[in-house]
CSV table of C-alpha atoms in Angstrom, one decimal:
chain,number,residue,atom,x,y,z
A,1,UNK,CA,-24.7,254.0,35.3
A,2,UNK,CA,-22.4,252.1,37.8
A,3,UNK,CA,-19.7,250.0,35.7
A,4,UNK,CA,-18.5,246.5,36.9
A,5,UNK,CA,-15.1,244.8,36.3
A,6,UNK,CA,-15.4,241.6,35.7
A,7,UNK,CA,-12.3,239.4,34.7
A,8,UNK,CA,-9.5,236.8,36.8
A,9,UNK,CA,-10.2,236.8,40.3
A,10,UNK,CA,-13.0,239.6,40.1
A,11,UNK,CA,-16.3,238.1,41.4
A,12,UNK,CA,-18.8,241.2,42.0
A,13,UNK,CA,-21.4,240.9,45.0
A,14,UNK,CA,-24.4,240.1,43.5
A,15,UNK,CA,-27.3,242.3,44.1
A,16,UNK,CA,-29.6,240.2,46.4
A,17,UNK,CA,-26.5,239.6,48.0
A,18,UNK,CA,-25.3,243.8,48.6
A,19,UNK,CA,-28.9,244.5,49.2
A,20,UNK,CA,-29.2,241.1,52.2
A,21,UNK,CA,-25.8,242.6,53.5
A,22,UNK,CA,-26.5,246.4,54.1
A,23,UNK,CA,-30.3,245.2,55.6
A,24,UNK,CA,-28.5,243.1,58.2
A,25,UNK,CA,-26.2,246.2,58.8
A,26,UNK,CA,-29.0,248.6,59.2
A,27,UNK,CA,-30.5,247.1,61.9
A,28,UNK,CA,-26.8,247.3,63.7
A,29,UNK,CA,-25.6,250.2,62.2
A,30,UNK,CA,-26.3,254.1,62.1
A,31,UNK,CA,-24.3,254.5,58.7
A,32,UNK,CA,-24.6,258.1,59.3
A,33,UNK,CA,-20.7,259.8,59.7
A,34,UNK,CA,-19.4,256.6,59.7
A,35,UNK,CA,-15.8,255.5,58.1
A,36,UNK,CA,-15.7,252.9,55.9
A,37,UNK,CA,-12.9,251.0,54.5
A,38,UNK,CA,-13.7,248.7,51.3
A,39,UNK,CA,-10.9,245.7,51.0
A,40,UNK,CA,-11.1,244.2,47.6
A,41,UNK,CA,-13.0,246.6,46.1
A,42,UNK,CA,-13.7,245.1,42.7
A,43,UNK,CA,-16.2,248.0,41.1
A,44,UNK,CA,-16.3,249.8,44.6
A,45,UNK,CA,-20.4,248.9,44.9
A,46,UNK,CA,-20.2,247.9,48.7
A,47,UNK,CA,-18.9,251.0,49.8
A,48,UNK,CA,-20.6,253.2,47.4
A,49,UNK,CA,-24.1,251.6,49.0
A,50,UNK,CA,-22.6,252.5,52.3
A,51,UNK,CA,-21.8,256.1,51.2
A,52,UNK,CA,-25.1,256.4,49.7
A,53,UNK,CA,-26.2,254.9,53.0
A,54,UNK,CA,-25.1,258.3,55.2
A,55,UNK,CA,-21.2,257.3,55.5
A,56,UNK,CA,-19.1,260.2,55.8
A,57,UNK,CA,-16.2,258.5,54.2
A,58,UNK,CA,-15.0,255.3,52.2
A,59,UNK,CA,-11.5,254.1,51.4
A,60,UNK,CA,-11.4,251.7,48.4
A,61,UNK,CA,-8.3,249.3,48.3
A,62,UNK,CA,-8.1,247.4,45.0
A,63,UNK,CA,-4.7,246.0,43.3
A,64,UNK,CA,-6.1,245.7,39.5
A,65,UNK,CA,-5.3,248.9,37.8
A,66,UNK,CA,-8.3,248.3,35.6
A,67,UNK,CA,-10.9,247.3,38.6
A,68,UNK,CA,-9.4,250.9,40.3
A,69,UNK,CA,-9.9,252.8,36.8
A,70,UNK,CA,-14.0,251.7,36.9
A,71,UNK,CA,-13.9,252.5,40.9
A,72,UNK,CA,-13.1,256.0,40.2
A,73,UNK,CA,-15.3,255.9,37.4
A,74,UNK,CA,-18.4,255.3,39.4
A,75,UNK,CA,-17.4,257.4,41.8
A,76,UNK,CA,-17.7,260.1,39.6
A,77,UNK,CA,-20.5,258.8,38.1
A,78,UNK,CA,-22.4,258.8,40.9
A,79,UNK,CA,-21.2,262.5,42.1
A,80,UNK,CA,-20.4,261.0,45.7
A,81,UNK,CA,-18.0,262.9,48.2
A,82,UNK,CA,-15.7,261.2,50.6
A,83,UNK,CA,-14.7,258.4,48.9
A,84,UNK,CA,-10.9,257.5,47.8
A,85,UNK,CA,-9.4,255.0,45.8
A,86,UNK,CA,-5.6,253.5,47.3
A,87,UNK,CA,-4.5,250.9,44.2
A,88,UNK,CA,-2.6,248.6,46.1
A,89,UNK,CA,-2.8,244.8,47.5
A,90,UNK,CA,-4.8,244.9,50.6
A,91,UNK,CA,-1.6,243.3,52.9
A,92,UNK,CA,0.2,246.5,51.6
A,93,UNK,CA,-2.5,249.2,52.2
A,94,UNK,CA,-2.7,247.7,55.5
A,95,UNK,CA,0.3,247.9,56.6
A,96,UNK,CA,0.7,251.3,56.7
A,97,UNK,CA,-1.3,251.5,59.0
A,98,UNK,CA,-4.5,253.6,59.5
A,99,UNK,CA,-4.7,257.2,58.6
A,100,UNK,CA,-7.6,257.2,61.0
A,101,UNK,CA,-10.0,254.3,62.5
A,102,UNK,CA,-12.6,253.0,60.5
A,103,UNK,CA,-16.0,252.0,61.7
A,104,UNK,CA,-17.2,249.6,59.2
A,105,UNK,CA,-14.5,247.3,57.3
A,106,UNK,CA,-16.2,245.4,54.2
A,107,UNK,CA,-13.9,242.1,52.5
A,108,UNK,CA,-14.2,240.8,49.6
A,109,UNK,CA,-11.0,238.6,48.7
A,110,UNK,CA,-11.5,237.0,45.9
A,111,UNK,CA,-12.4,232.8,46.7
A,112,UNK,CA,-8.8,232.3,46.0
A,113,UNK,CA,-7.1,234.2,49.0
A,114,UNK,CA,-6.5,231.5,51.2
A,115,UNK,CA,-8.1,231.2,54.8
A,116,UNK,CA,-4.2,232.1,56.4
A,117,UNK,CA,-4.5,235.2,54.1
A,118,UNK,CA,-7.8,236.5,55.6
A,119,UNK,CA,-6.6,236.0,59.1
A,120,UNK,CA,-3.8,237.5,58.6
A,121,UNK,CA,-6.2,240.5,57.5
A,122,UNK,CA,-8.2,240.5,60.3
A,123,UNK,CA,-4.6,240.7,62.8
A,124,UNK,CA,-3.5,243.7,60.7
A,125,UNK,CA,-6.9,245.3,60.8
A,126,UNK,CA,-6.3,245.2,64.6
A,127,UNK,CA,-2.4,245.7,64.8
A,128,UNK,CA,-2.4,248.7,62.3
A,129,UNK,CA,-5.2,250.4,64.2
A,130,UNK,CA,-7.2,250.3,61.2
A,131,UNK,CA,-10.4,249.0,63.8
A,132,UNK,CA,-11.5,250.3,67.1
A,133,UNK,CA,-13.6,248.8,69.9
A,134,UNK,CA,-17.0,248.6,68.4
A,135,UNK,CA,-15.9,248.0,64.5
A,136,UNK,CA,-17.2,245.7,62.4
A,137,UNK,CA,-16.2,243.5,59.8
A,138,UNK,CA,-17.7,242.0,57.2
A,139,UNK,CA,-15.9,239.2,55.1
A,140,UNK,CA,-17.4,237.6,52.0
A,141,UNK,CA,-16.2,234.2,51.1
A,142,UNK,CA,-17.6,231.1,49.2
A,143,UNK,CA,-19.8,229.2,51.4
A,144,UNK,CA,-18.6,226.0,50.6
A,145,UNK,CA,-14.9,226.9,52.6
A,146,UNK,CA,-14.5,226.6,56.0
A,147,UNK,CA,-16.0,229.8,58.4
A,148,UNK,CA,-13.4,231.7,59.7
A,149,UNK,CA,-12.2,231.1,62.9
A,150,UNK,CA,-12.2,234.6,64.2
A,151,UNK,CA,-8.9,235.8,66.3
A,152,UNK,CA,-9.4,236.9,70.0
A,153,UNK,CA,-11.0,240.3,70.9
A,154,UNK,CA,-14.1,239.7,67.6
A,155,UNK,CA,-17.4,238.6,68.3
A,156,UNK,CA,-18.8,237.1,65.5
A,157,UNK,CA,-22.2,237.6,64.1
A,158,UNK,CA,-24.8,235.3,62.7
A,159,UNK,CA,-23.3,233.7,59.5
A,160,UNK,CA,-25.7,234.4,56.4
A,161,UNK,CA,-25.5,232.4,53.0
A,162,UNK,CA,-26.9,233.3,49.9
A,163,UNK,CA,-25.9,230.7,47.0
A,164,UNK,CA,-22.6,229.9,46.7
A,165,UNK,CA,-21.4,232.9,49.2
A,166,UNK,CA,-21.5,233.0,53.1
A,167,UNK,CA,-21.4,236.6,54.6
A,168,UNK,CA,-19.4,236.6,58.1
A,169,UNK,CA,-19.4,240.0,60.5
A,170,UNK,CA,-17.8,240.5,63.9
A,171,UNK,CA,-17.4,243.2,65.6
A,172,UNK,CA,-14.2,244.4,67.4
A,173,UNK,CA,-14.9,243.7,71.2
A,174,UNK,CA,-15.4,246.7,74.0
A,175,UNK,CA,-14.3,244.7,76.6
A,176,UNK,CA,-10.7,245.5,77.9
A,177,UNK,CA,-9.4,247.8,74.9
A,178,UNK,CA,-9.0,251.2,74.9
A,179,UNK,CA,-10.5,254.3,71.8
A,180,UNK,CA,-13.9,252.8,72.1
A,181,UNK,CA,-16.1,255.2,70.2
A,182,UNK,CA,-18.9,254.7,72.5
A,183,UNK,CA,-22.9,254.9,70.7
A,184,UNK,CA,-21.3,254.6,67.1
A,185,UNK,CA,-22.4,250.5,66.8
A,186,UNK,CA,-24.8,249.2,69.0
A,187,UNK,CA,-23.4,245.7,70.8
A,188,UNK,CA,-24.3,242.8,69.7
């Protein structure tokens, strides 16, 4: 059974929540092959639903050493290929750079990363080539902070909130940039 680490600055995703998320993606989104990169991971259980989902591949970044131990746990729990835990802070990981581009990007900061932090996510997302035309991103944060004010070159979704937490996707515009992956997300 799938473990969860709770503890400072964890807050899993709530089931109703995770299951809300990935039904708002499914009607956008052929998981099928996809790459996924999971920011925050905390147990890993938003991109283990989008492995089980069809994704080919899912890069968890997490900075607690214990949150990363229960991450590899339930991966091999749950017998899933393609998935890889990076133990590092997400500013870190990311700048790097991307190994490859990744079509789905799901963000969980804990409600203590400060707004300045998450944009400054988003711009290395974009700058390290982490996200192509036709990405999208999904960013969980407490739905009584502001809504992000998305950079140029996103086009933000419909803002959901469940509770106490507001789900915000773009997706990385077509328009004017170049390694589009056309047919992988439909538009919005």
């Amino acid at each position: 059974m799938p473990q969860q680490r709770s503890g400072l600055g964890t807050r899993p995703t709530t089931d109703r929540v995770r299951e809300s998320l990935f039904n708002m993606l499914a009607a956008r989104i052929d998981f099928a092959g996809i790459a996924v990169l999971d920011l925050y991971a905390g147990s890993g259980a938003l991109g283990l639903e989008a492995l089980s989902r069809g994704a080919a591949s899912a890069l968890f970044v997490e900075s607690d050493a214990r949150a990363a131990a229960v991450i590899e746990r339930n991966i091999a729990a749950l017998g899933v290929d393609g998935a890889t835990v990076r133990r590092s802070a997400v500013a870190a990981a990311l700048s790097t750079g991307a190994p490859v581009p990744v079509d789905l990007v799901l963000a969980d900061p804990p409600y203590e990363v400060e707004d300045a932090q998450v944009l400054d996510m988003l711009a290395a997302l974009a700058t390290g080539r982490w996200v192509t035309p036709g990405s999208v991103v999904v960013v969980e944060r407490s739905a009584s902070g502001p809504e992000i004010a998305w950079p140029d070159g996103w086009t933000p979704w419909r803002t959901r909130r469940y509770g106490d937490t507001r789900i915000e996707p773009a997706q990385r515009d077509r328009r004017g940039l170049s390694g589009t992956r056309p047919g992988r997300v439909p538009p919005c």
